[in-house]
Coordinates of C-alpha atoms in Angstrom, one line a residue:
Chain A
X1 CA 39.4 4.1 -34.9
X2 CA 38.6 3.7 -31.0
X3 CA 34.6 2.7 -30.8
X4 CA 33.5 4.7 -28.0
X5 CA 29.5 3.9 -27.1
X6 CA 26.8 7.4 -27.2
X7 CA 24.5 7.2 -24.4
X8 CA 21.3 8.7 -26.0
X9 CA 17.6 8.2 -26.4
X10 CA 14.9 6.9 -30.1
X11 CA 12.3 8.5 -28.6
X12 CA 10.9 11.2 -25.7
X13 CA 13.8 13.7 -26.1
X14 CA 15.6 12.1 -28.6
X15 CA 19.1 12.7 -27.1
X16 CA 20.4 10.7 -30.8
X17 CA 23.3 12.4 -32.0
X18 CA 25.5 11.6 -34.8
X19 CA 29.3 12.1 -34.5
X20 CA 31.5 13.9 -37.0
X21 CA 32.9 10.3 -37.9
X22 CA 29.4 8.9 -37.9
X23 CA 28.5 11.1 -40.4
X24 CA 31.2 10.9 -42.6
X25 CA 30.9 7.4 -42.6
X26 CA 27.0 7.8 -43.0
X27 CA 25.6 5.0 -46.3
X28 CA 24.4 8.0 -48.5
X29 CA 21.6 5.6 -51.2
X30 CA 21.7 7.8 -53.9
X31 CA 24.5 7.2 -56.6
X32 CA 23.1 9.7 -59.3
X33 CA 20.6 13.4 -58.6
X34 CA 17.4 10.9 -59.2
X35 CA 16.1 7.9 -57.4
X36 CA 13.7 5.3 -59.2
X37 CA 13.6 1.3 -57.7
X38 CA 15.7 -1.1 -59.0
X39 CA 17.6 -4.6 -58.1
X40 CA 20.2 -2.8 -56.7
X41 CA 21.8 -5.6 -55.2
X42 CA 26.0 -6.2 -54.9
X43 CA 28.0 -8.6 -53.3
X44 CA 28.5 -7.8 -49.7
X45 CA 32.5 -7.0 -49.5
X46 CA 34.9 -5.6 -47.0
X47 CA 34.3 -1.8 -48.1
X48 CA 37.1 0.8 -47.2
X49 CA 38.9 1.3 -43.2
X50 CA 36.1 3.0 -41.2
X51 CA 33.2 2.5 -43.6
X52 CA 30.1 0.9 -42.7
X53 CA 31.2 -2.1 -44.9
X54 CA 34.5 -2.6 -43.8
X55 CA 32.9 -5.4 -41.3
X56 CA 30.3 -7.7 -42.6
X57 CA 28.7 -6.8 -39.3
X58 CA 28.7 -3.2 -38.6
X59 CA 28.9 -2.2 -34.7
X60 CA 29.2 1.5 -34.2
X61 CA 28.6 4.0 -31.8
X62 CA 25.0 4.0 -31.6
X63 CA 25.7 0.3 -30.5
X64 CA 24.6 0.1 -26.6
X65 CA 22.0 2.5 -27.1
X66 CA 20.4 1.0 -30.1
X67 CA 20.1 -2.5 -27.5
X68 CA 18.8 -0.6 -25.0
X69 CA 16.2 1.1 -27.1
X70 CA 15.5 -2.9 -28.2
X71 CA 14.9 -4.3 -24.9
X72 CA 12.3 -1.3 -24.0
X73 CA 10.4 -2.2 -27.2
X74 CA 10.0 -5.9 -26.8
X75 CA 9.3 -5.1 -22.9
X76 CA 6.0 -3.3 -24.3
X77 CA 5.2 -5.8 -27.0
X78 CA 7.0 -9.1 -27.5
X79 CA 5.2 -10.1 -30.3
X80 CA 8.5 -7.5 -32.9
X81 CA 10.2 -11.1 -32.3
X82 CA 8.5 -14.2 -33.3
X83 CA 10.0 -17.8 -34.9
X84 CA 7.8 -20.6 -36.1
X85 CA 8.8 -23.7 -34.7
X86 CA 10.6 -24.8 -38.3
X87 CA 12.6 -22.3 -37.9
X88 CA 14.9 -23.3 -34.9
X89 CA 17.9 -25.0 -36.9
X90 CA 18.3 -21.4 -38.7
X91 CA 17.9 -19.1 -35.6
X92 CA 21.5 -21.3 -34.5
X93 CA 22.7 -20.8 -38.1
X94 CA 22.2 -17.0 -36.9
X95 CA 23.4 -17.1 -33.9
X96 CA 26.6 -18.8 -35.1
X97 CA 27.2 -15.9 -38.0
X98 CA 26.7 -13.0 -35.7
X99 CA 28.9 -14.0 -32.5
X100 CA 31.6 -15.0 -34.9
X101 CA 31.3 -12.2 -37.1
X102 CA 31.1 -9.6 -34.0
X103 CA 33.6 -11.2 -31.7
X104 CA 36.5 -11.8 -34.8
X105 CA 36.2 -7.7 -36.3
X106 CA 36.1 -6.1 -32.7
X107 CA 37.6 -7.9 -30.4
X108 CA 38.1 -5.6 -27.7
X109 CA 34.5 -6.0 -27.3
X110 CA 33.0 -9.5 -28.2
X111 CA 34.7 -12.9 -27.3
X112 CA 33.6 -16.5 -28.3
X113 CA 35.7 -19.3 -26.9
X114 CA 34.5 -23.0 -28.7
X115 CA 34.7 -26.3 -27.0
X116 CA 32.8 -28.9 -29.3
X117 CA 29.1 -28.0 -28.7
X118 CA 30.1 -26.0 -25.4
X119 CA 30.3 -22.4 -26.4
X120 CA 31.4 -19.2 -24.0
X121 CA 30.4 -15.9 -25.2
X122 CA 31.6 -12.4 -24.0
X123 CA 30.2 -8.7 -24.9
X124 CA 31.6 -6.2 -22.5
X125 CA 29.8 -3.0 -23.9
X126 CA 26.8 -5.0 -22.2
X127 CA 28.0 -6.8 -19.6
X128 CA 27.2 -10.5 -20.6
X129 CA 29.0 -13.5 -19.8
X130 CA 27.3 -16.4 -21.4
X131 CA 28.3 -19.9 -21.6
X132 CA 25.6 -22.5 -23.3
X133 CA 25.6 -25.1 -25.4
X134 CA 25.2 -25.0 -29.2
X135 CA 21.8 -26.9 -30.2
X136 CA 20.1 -26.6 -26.4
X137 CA 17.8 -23.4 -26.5
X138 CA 17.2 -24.6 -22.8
X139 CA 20.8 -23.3 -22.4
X140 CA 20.6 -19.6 -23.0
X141 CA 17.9 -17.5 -21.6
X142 CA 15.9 -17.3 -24.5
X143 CA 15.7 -18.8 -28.0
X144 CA 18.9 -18.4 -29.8
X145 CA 17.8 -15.7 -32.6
X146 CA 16.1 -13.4 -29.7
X147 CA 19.1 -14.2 -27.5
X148 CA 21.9 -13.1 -30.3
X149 CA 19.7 -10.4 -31.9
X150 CA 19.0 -8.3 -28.7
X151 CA 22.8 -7.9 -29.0
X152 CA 23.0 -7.0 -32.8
X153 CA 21.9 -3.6 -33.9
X154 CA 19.5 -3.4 -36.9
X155 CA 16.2 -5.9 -37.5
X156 CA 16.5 -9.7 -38.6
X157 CA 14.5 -11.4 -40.8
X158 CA 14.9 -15.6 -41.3
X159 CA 13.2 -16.4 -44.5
X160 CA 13.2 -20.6 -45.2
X161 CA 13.6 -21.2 -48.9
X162 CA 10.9 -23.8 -49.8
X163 CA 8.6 -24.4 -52.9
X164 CA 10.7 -21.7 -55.0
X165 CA 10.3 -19.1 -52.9
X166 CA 11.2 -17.1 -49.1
X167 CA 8.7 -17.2 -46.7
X168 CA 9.5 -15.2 -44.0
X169 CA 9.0 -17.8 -41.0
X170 CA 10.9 -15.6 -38.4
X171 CA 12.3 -12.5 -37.0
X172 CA 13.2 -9.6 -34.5
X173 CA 11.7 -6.4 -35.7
X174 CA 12.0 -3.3 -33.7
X175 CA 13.7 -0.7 -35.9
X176 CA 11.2 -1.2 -39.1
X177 CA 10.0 1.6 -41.8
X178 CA 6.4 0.9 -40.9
X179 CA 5.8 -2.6 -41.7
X180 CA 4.5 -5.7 -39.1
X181 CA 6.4 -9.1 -38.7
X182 CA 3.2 -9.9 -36.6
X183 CA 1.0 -9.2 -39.8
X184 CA 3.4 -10.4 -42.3
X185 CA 5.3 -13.8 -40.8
X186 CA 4.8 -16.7 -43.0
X187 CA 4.2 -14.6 -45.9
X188 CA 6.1 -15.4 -49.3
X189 CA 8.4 -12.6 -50.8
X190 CA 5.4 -11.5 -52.9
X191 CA 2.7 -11.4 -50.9
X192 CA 5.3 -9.3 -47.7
X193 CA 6.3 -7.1 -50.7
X194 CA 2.7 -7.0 -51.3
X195 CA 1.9 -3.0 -50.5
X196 CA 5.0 -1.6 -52.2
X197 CA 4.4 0.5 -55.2
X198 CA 5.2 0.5 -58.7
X199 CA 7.8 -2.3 -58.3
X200 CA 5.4 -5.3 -59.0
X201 CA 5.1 -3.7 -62.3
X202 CA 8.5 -3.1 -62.7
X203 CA 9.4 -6.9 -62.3
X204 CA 11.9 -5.7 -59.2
X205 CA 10.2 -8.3 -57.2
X206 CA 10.6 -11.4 -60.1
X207 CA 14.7 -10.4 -60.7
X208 CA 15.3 -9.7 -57.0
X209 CA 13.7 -13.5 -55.7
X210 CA 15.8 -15.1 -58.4
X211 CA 18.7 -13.6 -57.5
X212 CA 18.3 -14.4 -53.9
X213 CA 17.4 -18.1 -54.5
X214 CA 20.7 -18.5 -55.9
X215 CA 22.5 -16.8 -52.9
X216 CA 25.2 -19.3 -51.4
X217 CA 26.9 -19.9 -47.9
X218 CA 30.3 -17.8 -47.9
X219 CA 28.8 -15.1 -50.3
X220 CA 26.3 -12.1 -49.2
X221 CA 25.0 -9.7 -51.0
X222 CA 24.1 -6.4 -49.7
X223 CA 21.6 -3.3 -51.1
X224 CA 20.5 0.3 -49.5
X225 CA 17.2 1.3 -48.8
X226 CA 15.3 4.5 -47.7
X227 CA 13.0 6.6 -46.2
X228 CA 12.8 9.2 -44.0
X229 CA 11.5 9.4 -40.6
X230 CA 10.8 12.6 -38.4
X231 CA 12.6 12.4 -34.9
X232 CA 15.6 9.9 -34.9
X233 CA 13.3 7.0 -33.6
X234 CA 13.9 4.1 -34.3
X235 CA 10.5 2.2 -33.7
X236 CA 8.3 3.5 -36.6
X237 CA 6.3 0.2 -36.5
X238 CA 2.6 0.5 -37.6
X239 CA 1.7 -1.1 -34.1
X240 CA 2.8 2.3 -32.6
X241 CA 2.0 4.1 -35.7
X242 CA -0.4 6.2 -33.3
X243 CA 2.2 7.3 -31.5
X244 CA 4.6 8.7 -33.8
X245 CA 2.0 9.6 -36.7
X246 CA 1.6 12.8 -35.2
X247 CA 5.1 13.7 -35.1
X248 CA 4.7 14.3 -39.0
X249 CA 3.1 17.5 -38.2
X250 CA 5.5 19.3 -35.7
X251 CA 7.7 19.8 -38.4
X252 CA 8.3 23.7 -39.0
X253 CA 10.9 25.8 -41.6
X254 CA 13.1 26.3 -38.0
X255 CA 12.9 23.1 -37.1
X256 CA 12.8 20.6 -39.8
X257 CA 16.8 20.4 -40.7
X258 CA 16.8 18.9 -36.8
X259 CA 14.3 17.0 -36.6
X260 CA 13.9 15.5 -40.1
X261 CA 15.9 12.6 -40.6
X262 CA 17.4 10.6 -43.7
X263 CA 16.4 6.7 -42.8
X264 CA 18.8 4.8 -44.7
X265 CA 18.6 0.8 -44.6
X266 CA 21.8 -1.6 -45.0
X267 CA 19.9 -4.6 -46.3
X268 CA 22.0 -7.5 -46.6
X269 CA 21.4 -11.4 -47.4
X270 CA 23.1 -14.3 -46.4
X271 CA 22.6 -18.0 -47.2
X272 CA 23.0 -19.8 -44.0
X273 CA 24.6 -23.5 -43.9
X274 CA 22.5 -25.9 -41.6
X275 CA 19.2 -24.5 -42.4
X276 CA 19.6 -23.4 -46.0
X277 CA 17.4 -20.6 -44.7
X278 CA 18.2 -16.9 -45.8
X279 CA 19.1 -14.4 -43.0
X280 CA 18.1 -10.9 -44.3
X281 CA 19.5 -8.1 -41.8
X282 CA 18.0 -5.0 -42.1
X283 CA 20.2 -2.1 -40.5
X284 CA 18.7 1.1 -40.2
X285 CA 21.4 4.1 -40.0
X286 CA 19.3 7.7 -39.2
X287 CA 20.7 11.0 -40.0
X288 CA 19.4 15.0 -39.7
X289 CA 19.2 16.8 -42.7
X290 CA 21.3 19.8 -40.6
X291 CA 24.0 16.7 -40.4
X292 CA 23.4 15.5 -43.7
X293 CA 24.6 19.1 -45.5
X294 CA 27.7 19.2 -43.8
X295 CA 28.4 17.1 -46.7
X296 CA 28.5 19.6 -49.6
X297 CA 27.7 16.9 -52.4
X298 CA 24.7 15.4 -50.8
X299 CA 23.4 18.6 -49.6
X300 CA 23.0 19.5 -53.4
X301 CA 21.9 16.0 -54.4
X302 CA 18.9 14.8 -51.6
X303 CA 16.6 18.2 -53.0
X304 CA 17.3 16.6 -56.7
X305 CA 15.9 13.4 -56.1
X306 CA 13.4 14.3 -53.7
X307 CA 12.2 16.4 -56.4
X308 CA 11.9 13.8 -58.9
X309 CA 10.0 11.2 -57.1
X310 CA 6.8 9.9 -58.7
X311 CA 3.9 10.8 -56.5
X312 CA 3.1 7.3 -55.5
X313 CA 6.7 7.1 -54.0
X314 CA 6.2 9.8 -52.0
X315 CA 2.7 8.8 -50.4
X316 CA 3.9 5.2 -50.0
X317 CA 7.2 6.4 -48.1
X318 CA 5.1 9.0 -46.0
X319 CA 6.4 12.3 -47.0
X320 CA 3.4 13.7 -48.5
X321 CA 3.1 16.1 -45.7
X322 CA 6.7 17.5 -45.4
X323 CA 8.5 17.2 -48.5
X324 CA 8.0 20.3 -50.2
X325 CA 8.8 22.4 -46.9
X326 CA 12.1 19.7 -46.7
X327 CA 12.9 21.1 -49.8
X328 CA 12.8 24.4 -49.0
X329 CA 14.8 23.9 -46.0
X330 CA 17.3 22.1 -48.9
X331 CA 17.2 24.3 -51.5
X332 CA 19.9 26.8 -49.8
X333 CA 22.7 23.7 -49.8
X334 CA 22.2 23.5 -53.4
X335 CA 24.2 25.4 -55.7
X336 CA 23.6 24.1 -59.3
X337 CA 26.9 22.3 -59.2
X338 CA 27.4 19.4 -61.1
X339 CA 28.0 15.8 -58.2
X340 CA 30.2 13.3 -59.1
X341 CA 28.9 9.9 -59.3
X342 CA 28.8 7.7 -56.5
X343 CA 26.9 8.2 -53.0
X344 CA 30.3 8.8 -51.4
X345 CA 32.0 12.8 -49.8
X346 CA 34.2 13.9 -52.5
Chain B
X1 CA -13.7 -13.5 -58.6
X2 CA -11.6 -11.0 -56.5
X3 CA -8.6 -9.3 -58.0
X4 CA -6.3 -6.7 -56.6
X5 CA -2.9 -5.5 -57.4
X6 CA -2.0 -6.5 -53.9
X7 CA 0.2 -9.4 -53.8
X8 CA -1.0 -10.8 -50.6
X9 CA -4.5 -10.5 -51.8
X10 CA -5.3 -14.7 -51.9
X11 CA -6.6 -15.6 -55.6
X12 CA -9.2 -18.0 -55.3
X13 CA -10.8 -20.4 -58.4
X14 CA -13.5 -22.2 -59.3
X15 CA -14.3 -25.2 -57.4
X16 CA -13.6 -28.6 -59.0
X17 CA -13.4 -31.9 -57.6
X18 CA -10.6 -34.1 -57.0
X19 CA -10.8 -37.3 -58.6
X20 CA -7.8 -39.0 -57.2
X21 CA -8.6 -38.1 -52.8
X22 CA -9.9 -41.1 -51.1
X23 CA -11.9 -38.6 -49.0
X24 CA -13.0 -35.1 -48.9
X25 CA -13.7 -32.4 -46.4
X26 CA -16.3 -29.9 -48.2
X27 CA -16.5 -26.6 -46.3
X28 CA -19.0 -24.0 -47.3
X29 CA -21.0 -20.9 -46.1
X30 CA -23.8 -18.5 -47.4
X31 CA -24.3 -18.5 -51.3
X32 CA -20.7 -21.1 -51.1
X33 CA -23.0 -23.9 -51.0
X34 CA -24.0 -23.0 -54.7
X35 CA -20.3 -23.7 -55.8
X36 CA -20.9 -27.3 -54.3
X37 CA -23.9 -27.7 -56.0
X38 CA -22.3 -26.7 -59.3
X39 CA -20.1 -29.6 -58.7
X40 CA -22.5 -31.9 -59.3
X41 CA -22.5 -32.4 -62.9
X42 CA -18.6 -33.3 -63.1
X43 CA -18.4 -35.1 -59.9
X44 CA -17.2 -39.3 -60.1
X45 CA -18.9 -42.0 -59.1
X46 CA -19.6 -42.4 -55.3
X47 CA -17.8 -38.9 -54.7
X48 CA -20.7 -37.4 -52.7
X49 CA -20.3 -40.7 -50.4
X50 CA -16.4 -39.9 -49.5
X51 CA -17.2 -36.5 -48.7
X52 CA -18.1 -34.6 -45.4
X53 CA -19.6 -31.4 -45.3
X54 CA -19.9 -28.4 -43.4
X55 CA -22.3 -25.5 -43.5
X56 CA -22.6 -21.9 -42.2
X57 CA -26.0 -20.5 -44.0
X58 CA -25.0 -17.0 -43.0
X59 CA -26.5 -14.9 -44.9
X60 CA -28.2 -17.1 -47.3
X61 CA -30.7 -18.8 -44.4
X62 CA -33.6 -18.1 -46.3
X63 CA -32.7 -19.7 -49.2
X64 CA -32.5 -23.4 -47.5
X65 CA -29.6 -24.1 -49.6
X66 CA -28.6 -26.8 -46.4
X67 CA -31.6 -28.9 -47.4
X68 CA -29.9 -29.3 -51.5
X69 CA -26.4 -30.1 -50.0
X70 CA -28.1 -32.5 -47.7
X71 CA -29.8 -34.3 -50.4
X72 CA -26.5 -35.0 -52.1
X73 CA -26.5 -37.6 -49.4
X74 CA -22.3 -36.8 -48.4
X75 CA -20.6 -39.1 -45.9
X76 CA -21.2 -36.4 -43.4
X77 CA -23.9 -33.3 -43.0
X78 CA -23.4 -30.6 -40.3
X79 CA -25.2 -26.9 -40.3
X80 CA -23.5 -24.6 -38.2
X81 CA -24.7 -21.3 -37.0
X82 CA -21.3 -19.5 -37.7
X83 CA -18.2 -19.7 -38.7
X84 CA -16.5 -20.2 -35.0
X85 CA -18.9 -22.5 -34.6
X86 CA -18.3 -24.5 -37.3
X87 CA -14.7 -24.6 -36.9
X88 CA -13.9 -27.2 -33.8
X89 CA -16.0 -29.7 -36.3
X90 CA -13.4 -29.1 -38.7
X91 CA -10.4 -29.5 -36.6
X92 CA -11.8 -32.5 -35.3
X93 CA -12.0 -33.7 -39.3
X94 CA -8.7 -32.6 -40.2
X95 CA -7.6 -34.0 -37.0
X96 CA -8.9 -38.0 -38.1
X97 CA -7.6 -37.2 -42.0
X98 CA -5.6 -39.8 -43.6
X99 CA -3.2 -39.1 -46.9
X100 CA -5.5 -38.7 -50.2
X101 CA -7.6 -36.0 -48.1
X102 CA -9.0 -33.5 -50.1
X103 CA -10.0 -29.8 -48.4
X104 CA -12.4 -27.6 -50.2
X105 CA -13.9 -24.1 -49.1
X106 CA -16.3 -22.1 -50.4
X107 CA -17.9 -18.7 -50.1
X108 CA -17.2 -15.9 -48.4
X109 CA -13.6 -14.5 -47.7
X110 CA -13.8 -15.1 -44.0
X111 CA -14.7 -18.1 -44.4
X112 CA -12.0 -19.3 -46.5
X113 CA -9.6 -17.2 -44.8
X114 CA -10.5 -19.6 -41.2
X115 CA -10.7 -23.0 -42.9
X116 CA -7.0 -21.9 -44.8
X117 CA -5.9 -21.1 -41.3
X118 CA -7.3 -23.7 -39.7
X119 CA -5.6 -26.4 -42.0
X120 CA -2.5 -25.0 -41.9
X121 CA -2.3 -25.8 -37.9
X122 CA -3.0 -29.5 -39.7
X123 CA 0.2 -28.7 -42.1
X124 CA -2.1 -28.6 -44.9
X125 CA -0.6 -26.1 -47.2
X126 CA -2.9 -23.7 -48.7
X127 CA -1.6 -24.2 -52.3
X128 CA -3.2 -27.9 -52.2
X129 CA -7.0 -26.3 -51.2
X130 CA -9.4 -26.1 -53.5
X131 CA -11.1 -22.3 -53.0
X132 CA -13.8 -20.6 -54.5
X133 CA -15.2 -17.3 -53.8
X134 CA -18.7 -16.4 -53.5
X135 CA -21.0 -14.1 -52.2
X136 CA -20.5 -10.5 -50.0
X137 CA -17.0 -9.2 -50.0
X138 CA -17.2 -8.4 -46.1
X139 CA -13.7 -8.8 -45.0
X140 CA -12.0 -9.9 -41.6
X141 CA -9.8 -6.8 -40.2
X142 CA -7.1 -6.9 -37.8
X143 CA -6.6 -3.6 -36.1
X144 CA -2.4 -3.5 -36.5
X145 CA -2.4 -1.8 -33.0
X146 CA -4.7 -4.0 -30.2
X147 CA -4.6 -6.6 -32.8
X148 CA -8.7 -7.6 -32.0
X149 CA -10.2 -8.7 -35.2
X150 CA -13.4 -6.9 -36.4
X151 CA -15.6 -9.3 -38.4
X152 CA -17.8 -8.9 -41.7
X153 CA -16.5 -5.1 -42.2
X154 CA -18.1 -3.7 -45.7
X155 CA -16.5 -0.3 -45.4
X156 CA -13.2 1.1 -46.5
X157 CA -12.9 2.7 -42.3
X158 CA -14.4 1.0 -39.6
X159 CA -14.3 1.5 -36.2
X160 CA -12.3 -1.1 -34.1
X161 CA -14.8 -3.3 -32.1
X162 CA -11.8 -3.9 -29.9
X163 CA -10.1 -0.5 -29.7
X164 CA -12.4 1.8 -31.0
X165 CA -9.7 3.2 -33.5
X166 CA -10.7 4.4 -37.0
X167 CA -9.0 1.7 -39.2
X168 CA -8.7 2.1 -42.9
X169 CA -9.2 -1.0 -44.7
X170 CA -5.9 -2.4 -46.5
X171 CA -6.0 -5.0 -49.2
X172 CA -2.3 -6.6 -47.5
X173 CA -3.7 -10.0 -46.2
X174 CA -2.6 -12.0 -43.9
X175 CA -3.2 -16.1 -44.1
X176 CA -2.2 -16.9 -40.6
X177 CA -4.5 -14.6 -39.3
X178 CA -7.0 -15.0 -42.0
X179 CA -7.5 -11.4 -42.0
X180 CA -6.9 -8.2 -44.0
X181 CA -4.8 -4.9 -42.6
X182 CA -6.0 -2.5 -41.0
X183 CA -4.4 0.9 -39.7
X184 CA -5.4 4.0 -37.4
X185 CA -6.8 6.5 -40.7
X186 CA -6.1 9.9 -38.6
X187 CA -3.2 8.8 -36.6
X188 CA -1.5 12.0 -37.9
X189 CA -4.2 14.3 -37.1
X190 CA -6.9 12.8 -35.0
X191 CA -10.2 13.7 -36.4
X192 CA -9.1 14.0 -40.3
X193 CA -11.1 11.2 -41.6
X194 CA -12.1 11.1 -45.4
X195 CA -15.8 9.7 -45.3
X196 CA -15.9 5.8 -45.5
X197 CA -17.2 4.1 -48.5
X198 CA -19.0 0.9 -49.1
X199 CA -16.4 -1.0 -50.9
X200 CA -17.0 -4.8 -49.5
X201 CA -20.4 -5.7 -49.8

């Protein structure tokens, strides 16, 4: 299908829209009516024509936008993209994965032309023409992961496997669920993990890191995460946390299935070759709930599970204010009728 | 000993000496410098005499504790009025420090929290410290939105000293800062503030 780019806003009036392919195509997280954590982690393989896995690197219409909204972001606060010195080797490992990844599965819009060390790159939805050389950072305009990831939608996170565990040594953060790469860089998986409920206890945290330390180059593995967020913005960092906080209570009956939005996170992980470093993208796809019930089977399936979260789930993901009138709003798309498994439209 | 179910909260031990370092750097502030003295009984031969040490008296001035770490006769004796103060004395240390250096801290978070920090700029990793807590809980908060740091902060919402901002206290830690979390409380609704509770003496 032809990509053609939205031009629309993440924040002040929130021109975000979601096409009727967007939406079909839209990573639903729940397989089953309830939702509890686990290591839900698979390998990360070329899912069906028009899915959001059918490239290892999704680029959709939200694409130019998304960059834009990026750029405005790290204008107000550079410190969403940080790299500790270490961390250079894997920040070209990066680099590398994406422009390959991006300029091989859509090349209409992404070229990469290889000479030896002497690269030439090409995106056309933003009007770049770069030529550098691989292993210079004093060749492109900026250091290699900021360079590559203010063209790649969704947040980066470079974690250096050392010592038995990820340390998360570097990344560009400007589409996160409320958590700080300032605060957190150079944290261990634990102690980043540190504030999320119930999941220490569950040993989530133990199976996932084992898992990951075994991750090799040629093989990632993917997971969904969620939340939901109120406005489709895309910067719901604690940083600006005063700024959107308040948004929490404009919801109202009338306006909630617009404004309301299921945040749904593409996590994937990726062993990367030089550094031995772990590049963990974190892709954030947003949609209404109004959107979201045009889908008859997860219309009746998000008021089951947001019925059956534990308590602490809810306060931890922030919908202690809103989810009983969300299921209010819900309970009208659900008619009792049995779902088939699977988070996919029947 | 501190305990949370916080991952990122630091666990800290019980201070013991390390028989094999060729030199130590003995940091200390407040009621700290009585997990130095406790290391008296179990400390080898001519240890005291390879060690340097610094002290913050903090809240403990009254007590002279200095003058009992001074008598231990170490390498090196420096009192410092605080904890900034003390800490261009211990760069300069870890800045001379040959292999077989051993770092030790003890006393209050904040002060563990900046020697940690500190050492790290070194590329001392923080697994090899020895640590041991003592004393008032006061924590170090970074305010997540100016990103000023308000010191020795006992209750569970503080005002910013930077930004004025309510902040409720979070037990997420942060080593390279060498601070704990802290987040706008009434972000949502300006003005809805539980009342604030003494949790960090």
């Amino acid at each position: 299908m032809e990509l053609a780019f939205n031009e629309e806003t993440f924040r002040d009036d929130f021109t975000f829209r979601n096409s009727p392919h967007a939406i079909r195509r839209f990573p639903f997280p729940f397989h089953e009516d309830r939702y509890m954590y686990a290591v839900n982690i698979e390998p990360h393989v070329p899912g069906p024509k028009g899915s959001v896995y059918e490239f290892p690197i999704d680029v959709d219409e939200h694409y130019v936008s998304e960059m834009r909204d990026r750029a405005l972001v790290l204008r107000e606060d550079p410190l969403r993209c940080q790299a500790l010195p270490h961390m250079m080797t894997a920040q070209w490992d990066l680099l590398e994965l994406l422009m390959t990844a991006m300029a091989r599965d859509y090349p209409e819009h992404f070229a990469l032309t290889r000479d030896g060390d002497r690269w030439h790159w090409i995106n056309r939805p933003l009007g770049l023409d770069q030529r550098f050389v691989f292993g210079d950072a004093l060749t492109l305009p900026c250091e290699p992961m900021e360079y590559v990831t203010r063209q790649s939608q969704g947040d980066f996170a470079l974690l250096d496997h050392r010592d038995g565990n990820l340390w998360m040594d570097a990344g560009m953060i400007t589409t996160q669920a409320d958590w700080s790469l300032d605060f957190d860089i150079g944290m261990n998986f634990f102690e980043w993990h540190g504030p999320v409920p119930l999941a220490h206890e569950m040993g989530v945290f133990e199976r996932a890191l084992k898992y990951l330390l075994e991750l090799r180059v040629g093989s990632p593995v993917r997971r969904l995460n969620w939340t939901m967020t109120v406005n489709p913005r895309l910067d719901t960092s604690p940083e600006r946390y005063p700024s959107w906080g308040p948004d929490r209570l404009s919801l109202t009956p009338d306006n909630i299935g617009r404004k309301l939005h299921l945040r749904v996170e593409l996590q994937s992980f990726w062993r990367l070759p030089r550094s031995n470093a772990i590049v963990f993208p974190i892709r954030c796809y947003l949609i209404s709930l109004e959107d979201l019930v045009t889908v008859p089977k997860w219309g009746r399936r998000l008021p089951r599970v947001l019925r059956s979260l534990p308590q602490q789930l809810v306060d931890y993901k922030g919908l202690t204010r809103y989810r009983d009138m969300a299921l209010e709003w819900l309970a009208r798309y659900d008619d009792g009728a049995a779902t088939s498994p699977g988070g996919a439209p029947d | 000993m501190l305990a949370s179910g916080i991952k990122s909260r630091p666990v800290y031990g019980r201070l013991t000496s390390n028989p094999q370092a060729r030199s130590n750097i003995m940091v200390a502030d407040a009621e700290g410098a009585l997990a130095v003295l406790d290391m008296v009984a179990d400390a080898p031969d001519g240890f005291w005499a390879r060690t340097h040490i610094l002290y913050v008296p903090g809240g403990s001035a009254a007590q002279d504790h200095g003058a009992k770490l001074a008598a231990l006769a170490p390498f090196s004796w420096h009192e410092s009025p605080t904890v900034p103060a003390m800490l261009p004395r211990l760069r300069a240390l870890l800045g001379a420090a040959r292999m077989g250096t051993q770092l030790y801290l003890a006393g209050t978070e904040p002060l563990i929290g900046e020697g940690i920090r500190v050492a790290g700029e070194f590329g001392v990793d923080h697994a090899g410290v020895r640590t041991e807590h003592r004393g008032s809980l006061a924590r170090r908060v970074q305010c997540v939105h100016c990103k000023g740091i308000t010191e020795s902060v006992t209750m569970s919402i503080v005002p910013c000293a930077h930004c004025g901002r309510h902040l409720f206290v979070r037990d997420h830690y942060s080593r390279r800062i060498g601070a704990f979390q802290g987040v706008m409380i009434d972000a949502e609704k300006p003005g809805d503030r539980p009342p604030a509770e003494e949790l960090y003496r």
